[in-house]
Coordinates of C-alpha atoms in Angstrom, one line a residue:
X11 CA 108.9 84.9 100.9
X12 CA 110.9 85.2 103.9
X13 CA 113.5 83.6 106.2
X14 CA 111.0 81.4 107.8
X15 CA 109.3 80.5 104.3
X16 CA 106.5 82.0 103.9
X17 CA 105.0 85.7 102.5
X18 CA 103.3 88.1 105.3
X19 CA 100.6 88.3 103.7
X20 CA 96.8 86.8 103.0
X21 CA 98.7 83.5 101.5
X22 CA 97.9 81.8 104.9
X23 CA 95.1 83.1 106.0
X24 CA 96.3 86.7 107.9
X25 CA 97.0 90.1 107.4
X26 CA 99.5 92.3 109.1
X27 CA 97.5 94.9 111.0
X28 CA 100.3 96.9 112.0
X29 CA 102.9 97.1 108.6
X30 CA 101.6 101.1 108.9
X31 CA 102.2 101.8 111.9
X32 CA 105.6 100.2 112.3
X33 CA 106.4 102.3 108.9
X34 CA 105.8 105.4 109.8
X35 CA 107.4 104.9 113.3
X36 CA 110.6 103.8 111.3
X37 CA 110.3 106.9 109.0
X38 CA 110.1 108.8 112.4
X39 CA 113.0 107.2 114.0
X40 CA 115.6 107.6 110.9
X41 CA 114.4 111.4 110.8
X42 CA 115.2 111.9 114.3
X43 CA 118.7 110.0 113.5
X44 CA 119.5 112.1 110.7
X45 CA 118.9 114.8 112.9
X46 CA 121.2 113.4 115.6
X47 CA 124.1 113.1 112.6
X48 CA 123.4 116.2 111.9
X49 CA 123.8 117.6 115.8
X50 CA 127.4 115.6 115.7
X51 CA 128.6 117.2 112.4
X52 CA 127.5 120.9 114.1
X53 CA 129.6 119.9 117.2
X54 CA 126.4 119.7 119.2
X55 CA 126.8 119.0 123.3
X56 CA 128.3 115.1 123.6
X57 CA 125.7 114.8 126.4
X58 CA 122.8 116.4 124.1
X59 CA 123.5 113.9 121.4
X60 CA 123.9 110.9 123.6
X61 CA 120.2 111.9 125.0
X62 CA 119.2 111.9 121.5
X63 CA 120.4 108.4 120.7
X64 CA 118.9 107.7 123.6
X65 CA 115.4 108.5 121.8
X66 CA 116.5 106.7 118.6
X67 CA 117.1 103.6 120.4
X68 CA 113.6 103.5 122.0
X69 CA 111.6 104.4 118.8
X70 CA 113.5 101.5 117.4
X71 CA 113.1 99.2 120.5
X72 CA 109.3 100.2 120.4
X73 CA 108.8 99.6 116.7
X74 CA 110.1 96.2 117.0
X75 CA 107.7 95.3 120.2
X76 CA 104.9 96.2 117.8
X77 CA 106.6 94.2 115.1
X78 CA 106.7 91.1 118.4
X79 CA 103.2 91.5 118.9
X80 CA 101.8 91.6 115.5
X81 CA 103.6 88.7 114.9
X82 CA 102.5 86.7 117.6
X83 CA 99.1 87.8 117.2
X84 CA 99.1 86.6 113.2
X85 CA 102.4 84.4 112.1
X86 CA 102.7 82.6 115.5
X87 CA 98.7 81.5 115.8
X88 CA 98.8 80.5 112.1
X89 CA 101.8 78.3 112.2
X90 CA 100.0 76.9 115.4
X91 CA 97.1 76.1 114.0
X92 CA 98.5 74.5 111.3
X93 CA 101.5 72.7 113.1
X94 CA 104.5 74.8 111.9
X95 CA 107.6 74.0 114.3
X96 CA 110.2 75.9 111.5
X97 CA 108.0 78.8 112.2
X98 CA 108.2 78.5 115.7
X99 CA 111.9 77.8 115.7
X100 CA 112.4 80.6 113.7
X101 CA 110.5 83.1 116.1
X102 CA 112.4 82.1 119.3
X103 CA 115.7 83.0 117.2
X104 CA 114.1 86.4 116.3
X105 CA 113.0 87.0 120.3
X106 CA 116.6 86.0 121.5
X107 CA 118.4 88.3 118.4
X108 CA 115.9 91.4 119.7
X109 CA 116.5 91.2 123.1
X110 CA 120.0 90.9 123.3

């Protein structure tokens, strides 16, 4: 169960189509930041690393639009259909924590 009360999975009706994806993009993205930790301990270029960081912050940024959009596409239509306004609430606190 999560914050918003219920599993991600079939208990209401939908599966997550994406929970692969979004792993192996997060696998990916703390790969690429060990290797940026490990261009800081080596004294890499400040300017090389910050490009780096760069890339780690749009992998994550990414990952989480597919996390947005799988969401919607499942969570958001089932607490619709079945009149859900915690749900709801609780998504337009995710949206405003991820876009800050």
């Amino acid at each position: 169960m999560n914050s918003h009360g219920h599993t991600h999975d079939t208990a209401h009706g939908h599966t997550h189509t994406q929970t692969k994806a979004v792993i192996n993009r997060l696998s990916r993205a703390i790969g690429h930041l060990e290797s940026v930790k490990r261009m800081v301990e080596n004294g890499q270029d400040c300017s090389d690393v910050l490009i780096q960081l760069a890339a780690v912050r749009s992998a994550i940024t990414n990952t989480g639009k597919i996390i947005l959009k799988d969401h919607l596409d499942h969570c958001i239509v089932d607490a619709i259909e079945h009149d859900d306004p915690e749900a709801l609430s609780q998504f337009k606190k995710a949206i405003d924590q991820f876009i800050k």
